[in-house]
Amino acid sequence: MSAGVPVHDFRGVDPSREELEKAEELRAADERARLAAAAEAHRGAYRSDAPCPTARLNTGASIPLIGLGTWKSEKGAVRAAVVEAVRAGYRHIDCAAVYGNEEEVGEALAQVFSEGVVRRSDLFITSKLWNSEHGGERARAACLKTLKDLRLDHLDLYLIHWPHSGRPGPAVAPPLAETWAALEALASDGLARAIGVSNFSIKKMQALAEAGARVTPAVLQVEAHPYWRNDALISWARSRGIHVTAYSPLGSPDSAAMMRRGPDAPTPMGDPTVAAVAARLGKSPAQVLIRWAAQRGTSVLPKSVHPDRIRANLEAAAFELPAADFEALSSLPTQMRMLPGDFLVDPQNGPYRSRAELWDEPEPAAAL
Ligand code: 1BO
């Protein structure tokens, strides 16, 4: 710098460390005040006392029996649906990487936390490992990606979504036992408080145990509703302390086209017995179906992005089906999967060459 050029001394205007700390304190206090005001403004618009009954998992944790399903909840709608659900009293949100909306669910969770609606410890958040991510390292990376998208540091439950890695061949590769060991590691590292499986049969769960699983699945998530009661699987799981979560409790009406069910295919929502019970109790068919699932001790995942239905579905926690109605709904003669998993059946290459091999069940007579 040449002599004679005036040099301005900025030291006088640079904030000192103390001033910066003070400014940060003021900013944080403003933010706390803003959140408290937002929470206050919402009080009365939501119930912060969760009214939903819970079941106890083999880990000792509680799982709320009614959870919000997010499969097929479109981007752009799922954020509002999750926020609405949590404000309404839901404490259980079911997610999966393959649903393609976990980032938006994460935005919703950040919103309900920042508004003071709930704390992280109030919620039970499930996600699922997609088929293409089976195997030790891939499963860990997939779980970390899900946590990042959901903006969480742990899941309450992480499930293997299907007993299939998406690769054709004579056997599932990598083996399911290897993927299960990866979930065990996620659990011991605290990234998933509980682990489990979805769409597994008794035989496939037994195979995990025989292959040396150290942890018994805490949860088995499967399709279950009065048109697919899944009685044998549910009672086997129960006898081993494995909690069952019922997906598609309304018969997955919005997957009909995807699953190539005709528009006239029977669904529990249109069943005359369900309709009669609903009319007698002054409830909707959806509420009756959700209540039936919760009353048999399964947790249940109704999906909706409509605020009125989201709230109405949770009200199924607050009434009881009389024994005769429960029995009638538990003995409907129509029994058919709404999600037969045909996209995972490859008759030429396997590993599952038929529905019977995927589910370890005889093909239903009608399909033979
Ligand atoms: C393909 C996803 C099925 C429901 O979890």
mmCIF file of C-alpha atoms and ligand atoms in Angstrom:
data_model
loop_
_atom_site.group_PDB
_atom_site.id
_atom_site.type_symbol
_atom_site.label_atom_id
_atom_site.label_comp_id
_atom_site.label_asym_id
_atom_site.label_seq_id
_atom_site.Cartn_x
_atom_site.Cartn_y
_atom_site.Cartn_z
ATOM 1 C CA MET A 1 0.000 0.000 0.000
ATOM 2 C CA SER A 2 1.537 3.303 -1.027
ATOM 3 C CA ALA A 3 2.199 5.969 1.567
ATOM 4 C CA GLY A 4 -0.218 8.837 1.655
ATOM 5 C CA VAL A 5 -3.312 6.865 0.584
ATOM 6 C CA PRO A 6 -5.906 7.318 3.292
ATOM 7 C CA VAL A 7 -6.689 3.971 4.920
ATOM 8 C CA HIS A 8 -10.041 3.631 6.612
ATOM 9 C CA ASP A 9 -9.887 1.821 9.899
ATOM 10 C CA PHE A 10 -12.760 -0.700 9.899
ATOM 11 C CA ARG A 11 -11.891 -2.157 13.287
ATOM 12 C CA GLY A 12 -14.318 0.197 14.924
ATOM 13 C CA VAL A 13 -17.307 -1.125 12.929
ATOM 14 C CA ASP A 14 -16.486 -4.884 12.877
ATOM 15 C CA PRO A 15 -18.743 -6.499 15.475
ATOM 16 C CA SER A 16 -16.841 -8.071 18.311
ATOM 17 C CA ARG A 17 -17.286 -11.749 19.227
ATOM 18 C CA GLU A 18 -19.422 -10.716 22.207
ATOM 19 C CA GLU A 19 -21.636 -8.594 19.957
ATOM 20 C CA LEU A 20 -22.030 -11.490 17.502
ATOM 21 C CA GLU A 21 -22.970 -13.822 20.349
ATOM 22 C CA LYS A 22 -25.448 -11.309 21.680
ATOM 23 C CA ALA A 23 -27.001 -10.912 18.212
ATOM 24 C CA GLU A 24 -27.288 -14.713 17.915
ATOM 25 C CA GLU A 25 -28.961 -14.886 21.335
ATOM 26 C CA LEU A 26 -31.472 -12.237 20.283
ATOM 27 C CA ARG A 27 -32.141 -14.065 17.013
ATOM 28 C CA ALA A 28 -32.677 -17.343 18.876
ATOM 29 C CA ALA A 29 -34.992 -15.643 21.383
ATOM 30 C CA ASP A 30 -36.996 -14.155 18.485
ATOM 31 C CA GLU A 31 -37.259 -17.578 16.881
ATOM 32 C CA ARG A 32 -38.454 -19.137 20.171
ATOM 33 C CA ALA A 33 -41.042 -16.401 20.547
ATOM 34 C CA ARG A 34 -42.191 -16.938 16.947
ATOM 35 C CA LEU A 35 -42.568 -20.691 17.483
ATOM 36 C CA ALA A 36 -44.386 -20.219 20.773
ATOM 37 C CA ALA A 37 -46.781 -17.772 19.082
ATOM 38 C CA ALA A 38 -47.324 -20.214 16.203
ATOM 39 C CA ALA A 39 -48.026 -23.055 18.636
ATOM 40 C CA GLU A 40 -50.409 -20.834 20.594
ATOM 41 C CA ALA A 41 -52.207 -19.826 17.393
ATOM 42 C CA HIS A 42 -52.688 -23.503 16.547
ATOM 43 C CA ARG A 43 -53.865 -24.548 20.003
ATOM 44 C CA GLY A 44 -57.457 -25.606 19.697
ATOM 45 C CA ALA A 45 -56.992 -26.312 15.996
ATOM 46 C CA TYR A 46 -55.410 -29.643 16.882
ATOM 47 C CA ARG A 47 -55.428 -32.066 19.746
ATOM 48 C CA SER A 48 -51.966 -32.521 21.138
ATOM 49 C CA ASP A 49 -53.063 -35.365 23.432
ATOM 50 C CA ALA A 50 -52.927 -38.426 21.197
ATOM 51 C CA PRO A 51 -56.250 -40.264 21.608
ATOM 52 C CA CYS A 52 -55.039 -43.374 19.852
ATOM 53 C CA PRO A 53 -54.561 -46.728 21.632
ATOM 54 C CA THR A 54 -51.159 -48.372 21.324
ATOM 55 C CA ALA A 55 -49.662 -51.863 21.251
ATOM 56 C CA ARG A 56 -46.401 -52.895 22.864
ATOM 57 C CA LEU A 57 -43.584 -54.128 20.619
ATOM 58 C CA ASN A 58 -41.057 -56.791 21.617
ATOM 59 C CA THR A 59 -38.563 -53.918 21.997
ATOM 60 C CA GLY A 60 -40.695 -52.408 24.774
ATOM 61 C CA ALA A 61 -41.704 -49.439 22.571
ATOM 62 C CA SER A 62 -45.345 -48.529 21.940
ATOM 63 C CA ILE A 63 -46.825 -48.371 18.457
ATOM 64 C CA PRO A 64 -50.003 -46.292 17.987
ATOM 65 C CA LEU A 65 -52.663 -48.542 16.490
ATOM 66 C CA ILE A 66 -53.877 -46.076 13.864
ATOM 67 C CA GLY A 67 -51.218 -44.651 11.579
ATOM 68 C CA LEU A 68 -51.330 -42.534 8.458
ATOM 69 C CA GLY A 69 -50.413 -44.446 5.297
ATOM 70 C CA THR A 70 -48.524 -42.456 2.663
ATOM 71 C CA TRP A 71 -48.418 -44.913 -0.253
ATOM 72 C CA LYS A 72 -49.925 -43.232 -3.326
ATOM 73 C CA SER A 73 -50.105 -39.888 -1.535
ATOM 74 C CA GLU A 74 -49.061 -37.567 -4.314
ATOM 75 C CA LYS A 75 -46.221 -35.123 -4.025
ATOM 76 C CA GLY A 76 -47.717 -31.737 -3.373
ATOM 77 C CA ALA A 77 -50.453 -33.233 -1.180
ATOM 78 C CA VAL A 78 -48.592 -35.409 1.273
ATOM 79 C CA ARG A 79 -47.011 -32.554 3.226
ATOM 80 C CA ALA A 80 -50.376 -31.040 4.078
ATOM 81 C CA ALA A 81 -51.794 -34.503 4.804
ATOM 82 C CA VAL A 82 -49.071 -35.324 7.330
ATOM 83 C CA VAL A 83 -49.355 -31.917 9.008
ATOM 84 C CA GLU A 84 -53.127 -32.292 9.184
ATOM 85 C CA ALA A 85 -52.828 -35.822 10.557
ATOM 86 C CA VAL A 86 -50.402 -34.866 13.318
ATOM 87 C CA ARG A 87 -52.523 -31.852 14.255
ATOM 88 C CA ALA A 88 -55.546 -34.168 14.383
ATOM 89 C CA GLY A 89 -53.791 -36.518 16.806
ATOM 90 C CA TYR A 90 -52.040 -39.142 14.643
ATOM 91 C CA ARG A 91 -48.771 -40.207 16.189
ATOM 92 C CA HIS A 92 -47.794 -42.905 13.702
ATOM 93 C CA ILE A 93 -46.762 -42.182 10.102
ATOM 94 C CA ASP A 94 -45.936 -44.989 7.692
ATOM 95 C CA CYS A 95 -43.453 -44.167 4.927
ATOM 96 C CA ALA A 96 -41.284 -45.961 2.396
ATOM 97 C CA ALA A 97 -38.497 -44.907 0.085
ATOM 98 C CA VAL A 98 -40.331 -46.324 -2.917
ATOM 99 C CA TYR A 99 -43.348 -44.085 -2.292
ATOM 100 C CA GLY A 100 -41.194 -41.260 -3.651
ATOM 101 C CA ASN A 101 -42.465 -38.689 -1.167
ATOM 102 C CA GLU A 102 -40.225 -39.005 1.895
ATOM 103 C CA GLU A 103 -38.653 -35.573 1.341
ATOM 104 C CA GLU A 104 -42.071 -34.003 1.510
ATOM 105 C CA VAL A 105 -42.996 -36.030 4.581
ATOM 106 C CA GLY A 106 -39.739 -34.705 6.066
ATOM 107 C CA GLU A 107 -40.859 -31.134 5.390
ATOM 108 C CA ALA A 108 -44.126 -31.853 7.161
ATOM 109 C CA LEU A 109 -42.336 -33.354 10.163
ATOM 110 C CA ALA A 110 -40.026 -30.343 10.374
ATOM 111 C CA GLN A 111 -43.119 -28.127 10.318
ATOM 112 C CA VAL A 112 -44.979 -29.907 13.109
ATOM 113 C CA PHE A 113 -41.852 -29.957 15.256
ATOM 114 C CA SER A 114 -41.110 -26.283 14.660
ATOM 115 C CA GLU A 115 -44.721 -25.303 15.344
ATOM 116 C CA GLY A 116 -44.554 -27.132 18.633
ATOM 117 C CA VAL A 117 -47.411 -29.505 17.742
ATOM 118 C CA VAL A 118 -45.392 -32.508 18.874
ATOM 119 C CA ARG A 119 -41.858 -33.479 19.804
ATOM 120 C CA ARG A 120 -39.918 -36.161 17.946
ATOM 121 C CA SER A 121 -40.456 -38.548 20.850
ATOM 122 C CA ASP A 122 -44.244 -38.229 20.435
ATOM 123 C CA LEU A 123 -44.168 -39.741 16.943
ATOM 124 C CA PHE A 124 -43.692 -43.270 15.645
ATOM 125 C CA ILE A 125 -42.151 -43.110 12.167
ATOM 126 C CA THR A 126 -41.756 -46.178 9.983
ATOM 127 C CA SER A 127 -39.908 -46.485 6.710
ATOM 128 C CA LYS A 128 -39.036 -49.394 4.448
ATOM 129 C CA LEU A 129 -36.013 -50.592 2.551
ATOM 130 C CA TRP A 130 -36.761 -50.913 -1.148
ATOM 131 C CA ASN A 131 -35.950 -54.092 -3.066
ATOM 132 C CA SER A 132 -33.088 -52.638 -5.104
ATOM 133 C CA GLU A 133 -31.225 -51.705 -1.906
ATOM 134 C CA HIS A 134 -30.906 -55.144 -0.295
ATOM 135 C CA GLY A 135 -27.504 -56.167 1.045
ATOM 136 C CA GLY A 136 -25.212 -54.835 3.758
ATOM 137 C CA GLU A 137 -23.798 -51.568 2.443
ATOM 138 C CA ARG A 138 -26.701 -50.663 0.201
ATOM 139 C CA ALA A 139 -29.220 -51.118 3.027
ATOM 140 C CA ARG A 140 -27.259 -48.825 5.300
ATOM 141 C CA ALA A 141 -26.921 -46.166 2.603
ATOM 142 C CA ALA A 142 -30.645 -46.435 1.839
ATOM 143 C CA CYS A 143 -31.547 -46.005 5.498
ATOM 144 C CA LEU A 144 -29.295 -42.932 5.753
ATOM 145 C CA LYS A 145 -30.935 -41.453 2.629
ATOM 146 C CA THR A 146 -34.387 -42.030 4.124
ATOM 147 C CA LEU A 147 -33.297 -40.381 7.383
ATOM 148 C CA LYS A 148 -31.951 -37.399 5.447
ATOM 149 C CA ASP A 149 -35.168 -37.099 3.429
ATOM 150 C CA LEU A 150 -37.335 -37.402 6.534
ATOM 151 C CA ARG A 151 -34.995 -35.009 8.411
ATOM 152 C CA LEU A 152 -34.696 -37.429 11.303
ATOM 153 C CA ASP A 153 -31.809 -38.925 13.206
ATOM 154 C CA HIS A 154 -33.566 -42.243 13.794
ATOM 155 C CA LEU A 155 -36.585 -44.243 12.661
ATOM 156 C CA ASP A 156 -38.913 -45.933 15.106
ATOM 157 C CA LEU A 157 -39.218 -48.863 12.737
ATOM 158 C CA TYR A 158 -37.380 -49.926 9.576
ATOM 159 C CA LEU A 159 -38.787 -52.772 7.510
ATOM 160 C CA ILE A 160 -37.589 -54.883 4.603
ATOM 161 C CA HIS A 161 -40.372 -53.925 2.178
ATOM 162 C CA TRP A 162 -40.542 -57.230 0.234
ATOM 163 C CA PRO A 163 -38.687 -60.542 0.417
ATOM 164 C CA HIS A 164 -37.204 -59.802 -3.020
ATOM 165 C CA SER A 165 -34.161 -57.872 -4.187
ATOM 166 C CA GLY A 166 -35.576 -57.292 -7.647
ATOM 167 C CA ARG A 167 -32.939 -59.513 -9.260
ATOM 168 C CA PRO A 168 -34.007 -62.548 -11.277
ATOM 169 C CA GLY A 169 -32.309 -65.846 -10.502
ATOM 170 C CA PRO A 170 -32.819 -69.116 -8.690
ATOM 171 C CA ALA A 171 -32.680 -67.528 -5.213
ATOM 172 C CA VAL A 172 -33.031 -64.082 -3.685
ATOM 173 C CA ALA A 173 -29.657 -62.340 -4.038
ATOM 174 C CA PRO A 174 -28.210 -61.007 -1.870
ATOM 175 C CA PRO A 175 -29.795 -63.455 0.570
ATOM 176 C CA LEU A 176 -32.503 -62.052 2.820
ATOM 177 C CA ALA A 177 -30.404 -63.067 5.845
ATOM 178 C CA GLU A 178 -27.657 -60.666 4.724
ATOM 179 C CA THR A 179 -30.122 -57.798 4.403
ATOM 180 C CA TRP A 180 -31.620 -58.669 7.767
ATOM 181 C CA ALA A 181 -28.127 -58.571 9.333
ATOM 182 C CA ALA A 182 -27.762 -55.064 7.872
ATOM 183 C CA LEU A 183 -30.999 -54.019 9.594
ATOM 184 C CA GLU A 184 -29.748 -55.562 12.839
ATOM 185 C CA ALA A 185 -26.661 -53.347 12.542
ATOM 186 C CA LEU A 186 -28.855 -50.279 11.928
ATOM 187 C CA ALA A 187 -30.779 -51.154 15.083
ATOM 188 C CA SER A 188 -27.671 -51.633 17.179
ATOM 189 C CA ASP A 189 -26.345 -48.283 15.912
ATOM 190 C CA GLY A 190 -29.573 -46.588 17.011
ATOM 191 C CA LEU A 191 -30.616 -45.544 13.498
ATOM 192 C CA ALA A 192 -33.727 -47.718 13.750
ATOM 193 C CA ARG A 193 -35.257 -48.287 17.182
ATOM 194 C CA ALA A 194 -37.019 -51.407 15.899
ATOM 195 C CA ILE A 195 -36.728 -53.522 12.747
ATOM 196 C CA GLY A 196 -39.134 -55.801 10.963
ATOM 197 C CA VAL A 197 -40.340 -57.164 7.668
ATOM 198 C CA SER A 198 -43.214 -56.617 5.289
ATOM 199 C CA ASN A 199 -44.900 -59.087 2.934
ATOM 200 C CA PHE A 200 -43.004 -62.028 4.458
ATOM 201 C CA SER A 201 -44.617 -65.438 4.958
ATOM 202 C CA ILE A 202 -44.175 -67.654 8.015
ATOM 203 C CA LYS A 203 -41.708 -69.751 6.009
ATOM 204 C CA LYS A 204 -39.603 -66.737 5.040
ATOM 205 C CA MET A 205 -39.501 -65.470 8.627
ATOM 206 C CA GLN A 206 -38.546 -68.926 9.868
ATOM 207 C CA ALA A 207 -35.777 -69.020 7.263
ATOM 208 C CA LEU A 208 -34.367 -65.771 8.666
ATOM 209 C CA ALA A 209 -34.278 -67.294 12.136
ATOM 210 C CA GLU A 210 -32.684 -70.495 10.824
ATOM 211 C CA ALA A 211 -30.046 -68.443 8.999
ATOM 212 C CA GLY A 212 -28.916 -67.019 12.341
ATOM 213 C CA ALA A 213 -30.946 -63.842 12.847
ATOM 214 C CA ARG A 214 -30.029 -62.393 16.238
ATOM 215 C CA VAL A 215 -33.082 -60.127 16.437
ATOM 216 C CA THR A 216 -36.679 -61.300 16.116
ATOM 217 C CA PRO A 217 -38.635 -58.909 13.884
ATOM 218 C CA ALA A 218 -40.632 -56.484 16.024
ATOM 219 C CA VAL A 219 -43.258 -55.965 13.345
ATOM 220 C CA LEU A 220 -44.661 -57.807 10.353
ATOM 221 C CA GLN A 221 -46.521 -55.484 7.996
ATOM 222 C CA VAL A 222 -48.921 -57.240 5.635
ATOM 223 C CA GLU A 223 -52.170 -56.735 3.783
ATOM 224 C CA ALA A 224 -55.111 -57.358 6.106
ATOM 225 C CA HIS A 225 -58.801 -56.415 5.989
ATOM 226 C CA PRO A 226 -62.055 -58.396 6.177
ATOM 227 C CA TYR A 227 -61.559 -59.583 2.550
ATOM 228 C CA TRP A 228 -58.044 -60.824 3.365
ATOM 229 C CA ARG A 229 -57.955 -61.614 7.049
ATOM 230 C CA ASN A 230 -54.590 -63.331 6.963
ATOM 231 C CA ASP A 231 -55.647 -65.200 10.124
ATOM 232 C CA ALA A 232 -52.989 -67.940 10.121
ATOM 233 C CA LEU A 233 -50.098 -65.543 9.559
ATOM 234 C CA ILE A 234 -51.369 -63.103 12.172
ATOM 235 C CA SER A 235 -51.871 -65.744 14.825
ATOM 236 C CA TRP A 236 -48.415 -67.244 14.111
ATOM 237 C CA ALA A 237 -46.799 -63.800 14.431
ATOM 238 C CA ARG A 238 -48.718 -63.078 17.615
ATOM 239 C CA SER A 239 -47.633 -66.375 19.153
ATOM 240 C CA ARG A 240 -44.028 -65.235 18.667
ATOM 241 C CA GLY A 241 -44.499 -61.739 20.021
ATOM 242 C CA ILE A 242 -44.310 -60.144 16.562
ATOM 243 C CA HIS A 243 -46.739 -57.256 16.203
ATOM 244 C CA VAL A 244 -48.723 -57.118 12.946
ATOM 245 C CA THR A 245 -49.494 -53.929 11.054
ATOM 246 C CA ALA A 246 -52.321 -54.119 8.518
ATOM 247 C CA TYR A 247 -51.830 -52.256 5.266
ATOM 248 C CA SER A 248 -54.588 -51.518 2.755
ATOM 249 C CA PRO A 249 -57.225 -51.769 5.517
ATOM 250 C CA LEU A 250 -59.897 -50.370 3.218
ATOM 251 C CA GLY A 251 -59.011 -52.816 0.451
ATOM 252 C CA SER A 252 -56.768 -50.269 -1.278
ATOM 253 C CA PRO A 253 -59.516 -48.821 -3.464
ATOM 254 C CA ASP A 254 -57.118 -46.393 -5.147
ATOM 255 C CA SER A 255 -54.782 -49.158 -6.278
ATOM 256 C CA ALA A 256 -57.508 -50.954 -8.263
ATOM 257 C CA ALA A 257 -56.313 -49.748 -11.655
ATOM 258 C CA MET A 258 -52.645 -50.262 -10.775
ATOM 259 C CA MET A 259 -53.372 -53.824 -9.683
ATOM 260 C CA ARG A 260 -55.575 -54.400 -12.713
ATOM 261 C CA ARG A 261 -58.675 -55.075 -10.683
ATOM 262 C CA GLY A 262 -61.785 -54.307 -12.672
ATOM 263 C CA PRO A 263 -63.989 -51.424 -11.540
ATOM 264 C CA ASP A 264 -66.633 -53.956 -10.439
ATOM 265 C CA ALA A 265 -64.256 -56.122 -8.386
ATOM 266 C CA PRO A 266 -65.558 -56.567 -4.848
ATOM 267 C CA THR A 267 -63.922 -54.497 -2.137
ATOM 268 C CA PRO A 268 -64.554 -54.362 1.604
ATOM 269 C CA MET A 269 -65.623 -50.725 1.271
ATOM 270 C CA GLY A 270 -68.582 -51.856 -0.834
ATOM 271 C CA ASP A 271 -69.441 -54.951 1.193
ATOM 272 C CA PRO A 272 -73.079 -55.175 2.357
ATOM 273 C CA THR A 273 -72.178 -56.442 5.852
ATOM 274 C CA VAL A 274 -69.710 -53.578 6.315
ATOM 275 C CA ALA A 275 -72.371 -51.152 5.076
ATOM 276 C CA ALA A 276 -75.001 -52.585 7.451
ATOM 277 C CA VAL A 277 -72.694 -52.389 10.495
ATOM 278 C CA ALA A 278 -71.705 -48.843 9.538
ATOM 279 C CA ALA A 279 -75.325 -47.740 9.154
ATOM 280 C CA ARG A 280 -76.366 -49.315 12.484
ATOM 281 C CA LEU A 281 -73.500 -47.656 14.377
ATOM 282 C CA GLY A 282 -73.750 -44.332 12.566
ATOM 283 C CA LYS A 283 -70.185 -44.687 11.250
ATOM 284 C CA SER A 284 -68.684 -44.757 7.772
ATOM 285 C CA PRO A 285 -67.579 -48.054 6.149
ATOM 286 C CA ALA A 286 -63.984 -46.786 6.403
ATOM 287 C CA GLN A 287 -64.325 -46.194 10.153
ATOM 288 C CA VAL A 288 -65.802 -49.667 10.627
ATOM 289 C CA LEU A 289 -62.928 -51.288 8.695
ATOM 290 C CA ILE A 290 -60.279 -49.339 10.595
ATOM 291 C CA ARG A 291 -61.937 -50.138 13.916
ATOM 292 C CA TRP A 292 -62.137 -53.829 13.006
ATOM 293 C CA ALA A 293 -58.388 -53.893 12.349
ATOM 294 C CA ALA A 294 -57.521 -52.056 15.577
ATOM 295 C CA GLN A 295 -59.958 -54.181 17.588
ATOM 296 C CA ARG A 296 -58.182 -57.372 16.477
ATOM 297 C CA GLY A 297 -54.955 -55.871 17.849
ATOM 298 C CA THR A 298 -53.236 -55.007 14.594
ATOM 299 C CA SER A 299 -52.020 -51.514 13.932
ATOM 300 C CA VAL A 300 -53.625 -50.167 10.804
ATOM 301 C CA LEU A 301 -52.606 -47.696 8.115
ATOM 302 C CA PRO A 302 -55.480 -45.898 6.416
ATOM 303 C CA LYS A 303 -54.218 -43.571 3.709
ATOM 304 C CA SER A 304 -55.857 -40.286 2.818
ATOM 305 C CA VAL A 305 -54.823 -36.790 1.803
ATOM 306 C CA HIS A 306 -58.289 -35.332 2.506
ATOM 307 C CA PRO A 307 -58.443 -33.473 5.841
ATOM 308 C CA ASP A 308 -61.988 -34.578 6.649
ATOM 309 C CA ARG A 309 -61.214 -38.255 5.952
ATOM 310 C CA ILE A 310 -57.899 -38.052 7.804
ATOM 311 C CA ARG A 311 -59.772 -36.851 10.899
ATOM 312 C CA ALA A 312 -62.674 -39.275 10.461
ATOM 313 C CA ASN A 313 -60.314 -42.243 10.092
ATOM 314 C CA LEU A 314 -58.700 -41.479 13.453
ATOM 315 C CA GLU A 315 -62.108 -41.343 15.105
ATOM 316 C CA ALA A 316 -62.195 -45.123 14.666
ATOM 317 C CA ALA A 317 -60.091 -45.138 17.847
ATOM 318 C CA ALA A 318 -63.035 -43.800 19.803
ATOM 319 C CA PHE A 319 -65.779 -46.399 19.398
ATOM 320 C CA GLU A 320 -66.106 -50.152 19.733
ATOM 321 C CA LEU A 321 -67.619 -52.739 17.439
ATOM 322 C CA PRO A 322 -70.127 -54.894 19.309
ATOM 323 C CA ALA A 323 -68.977 -58.536 19.481
ATOM 324 C CA ALA A 324 -71.597 -59.738 16.992
ATOM 325 C CA ASP A 325 -70.539 -57.148 14.418
ATOM 326 C CA PHE A 326 -66.875 -57.918 14.976
ATOM 327 C CA GLU A 327 -67.614 -61.616 14.436
ATOM 328 C CA ALA A 328 -69.660 -60.932 11.298
ATOM 329 C CA LEU A 329 -66.816 -58.874 9.829
ATOM 330 C CA SER A 330 -64.369 -61.607 10.810
ATOM 331 C CA SER A 331 -66.143 -64.269 8.819
ATOM 332 C CA LEU A 332 -66.890 -62.721 5.432
ATOM 333 C CA PRO A 333 -66.621 -65.465 2.812
ATOM 334 C CA THR A 334 -64.843 -63.364 0.165
ATOM 335 C CA GLN A 335 -61.109 -63.754 0.691
ATOM 336 C CA MET A 336 -58.795 -62.242 -1.903
ATOM 337 C CA ARG A 337 -55.598 -60.247 -1.898
ATOM 338 C CA MET A 338 -55.866 -56.769 -3.303
ATOM 339 C CA LEU A 339 -52.052 -56.684 -3.705
ATOM 340 C CA PRO A 340 -51.018 -60.105 -4.940
ATOM 341 C CA GLY A 341 -47.459 -58.919 -5.684
ATOM 342 C CA ASP A 342 -47.525 -60.107 -9.292
ATOM 343 C CA PHE A 343 -44.877 -57.552 -10.219
ATOM 344 C CA LEU A 344 -42.451 -59.725 -8.241
ATOM 345 C CA VAL A 345 -43.411 -63.002 -9.895
ATOM 346 C CA ASP A 346 -41.214 -64.102 -12.804
ATOM 347 C CA PRO A 347 -42.345 -67.518 -14.079
ATOM 348 C CA GLN A 348 -39.242 -67.932 -16.278
ATOM 349 C CA ASN A 349 -36.421 -66.658 -14.091
ATOM 350 C CA GLY A 350 -37.562 -66.576 -10.473
ATOM 351 C CA PRO A 351 -36.699 -66.384 -7.701
ATOM 352 C CA TYR A 352 -40.494 -66.493 -7.297
ATOM 353 C CA ARG A 353 -42.027 -68.305 -10.256
ATOM 354 C CA SER A 354 -45.593 -68.055 -9.014
ATOM 355 C CA ARG A 355 -47.725 -66.295 -6.427
ATOM 356 C CA ALA A 356 -47.591 -69.532 -4.458
ATOM 357 C CA GLU A 357 -43.797 -69.236 -4.193
ATOM 358 C CA LEU A 358 -43.891 -65.555 -3.303
ATOM 359 C CA TRP A 359 -46.411 -65.994 -0.504
ATOM 360 C CA ASP A 360 -45.717 -69.652 0.376
ATOM 361 C CA GLU A 361 -49.419 -70.324 0.075
ATOM 362 C CA PRO A 362 -51.379 -72.520 -2.288
ATOM 363 C CA GLU A 363 -52.781 -70.615 -5.256
ATOM 364 C CA PRO A 364 -56.421 -69.739 -4.553
ATOM 365 C CA ALA A 365 -58.779 -72.094 -6.397
ATOM 366 C CA ALA A 366 -60.067 -69.285 -8.634
ATOM 367 C CA ALA A 367 -56.573 -68.576 -9.909
ATOM 368 C CA LEU A 368 -55.781 -72.215 -10.830
HETATM 369 C C1 1BO B 1 -45.271 -51.354 -3.945
HETATM 370 C C2 1BO B 1 -45.598 -50.844 -2.569
HETATM 371 C C3 1BO B 1 -46.624 -51.631 -1.869
HETATM 372 C C4 1BO B 1 -47.158 -51.022 -0.621
HETATM 373 O O1 1BO B 1 -46.243 -50.813 0.385
#
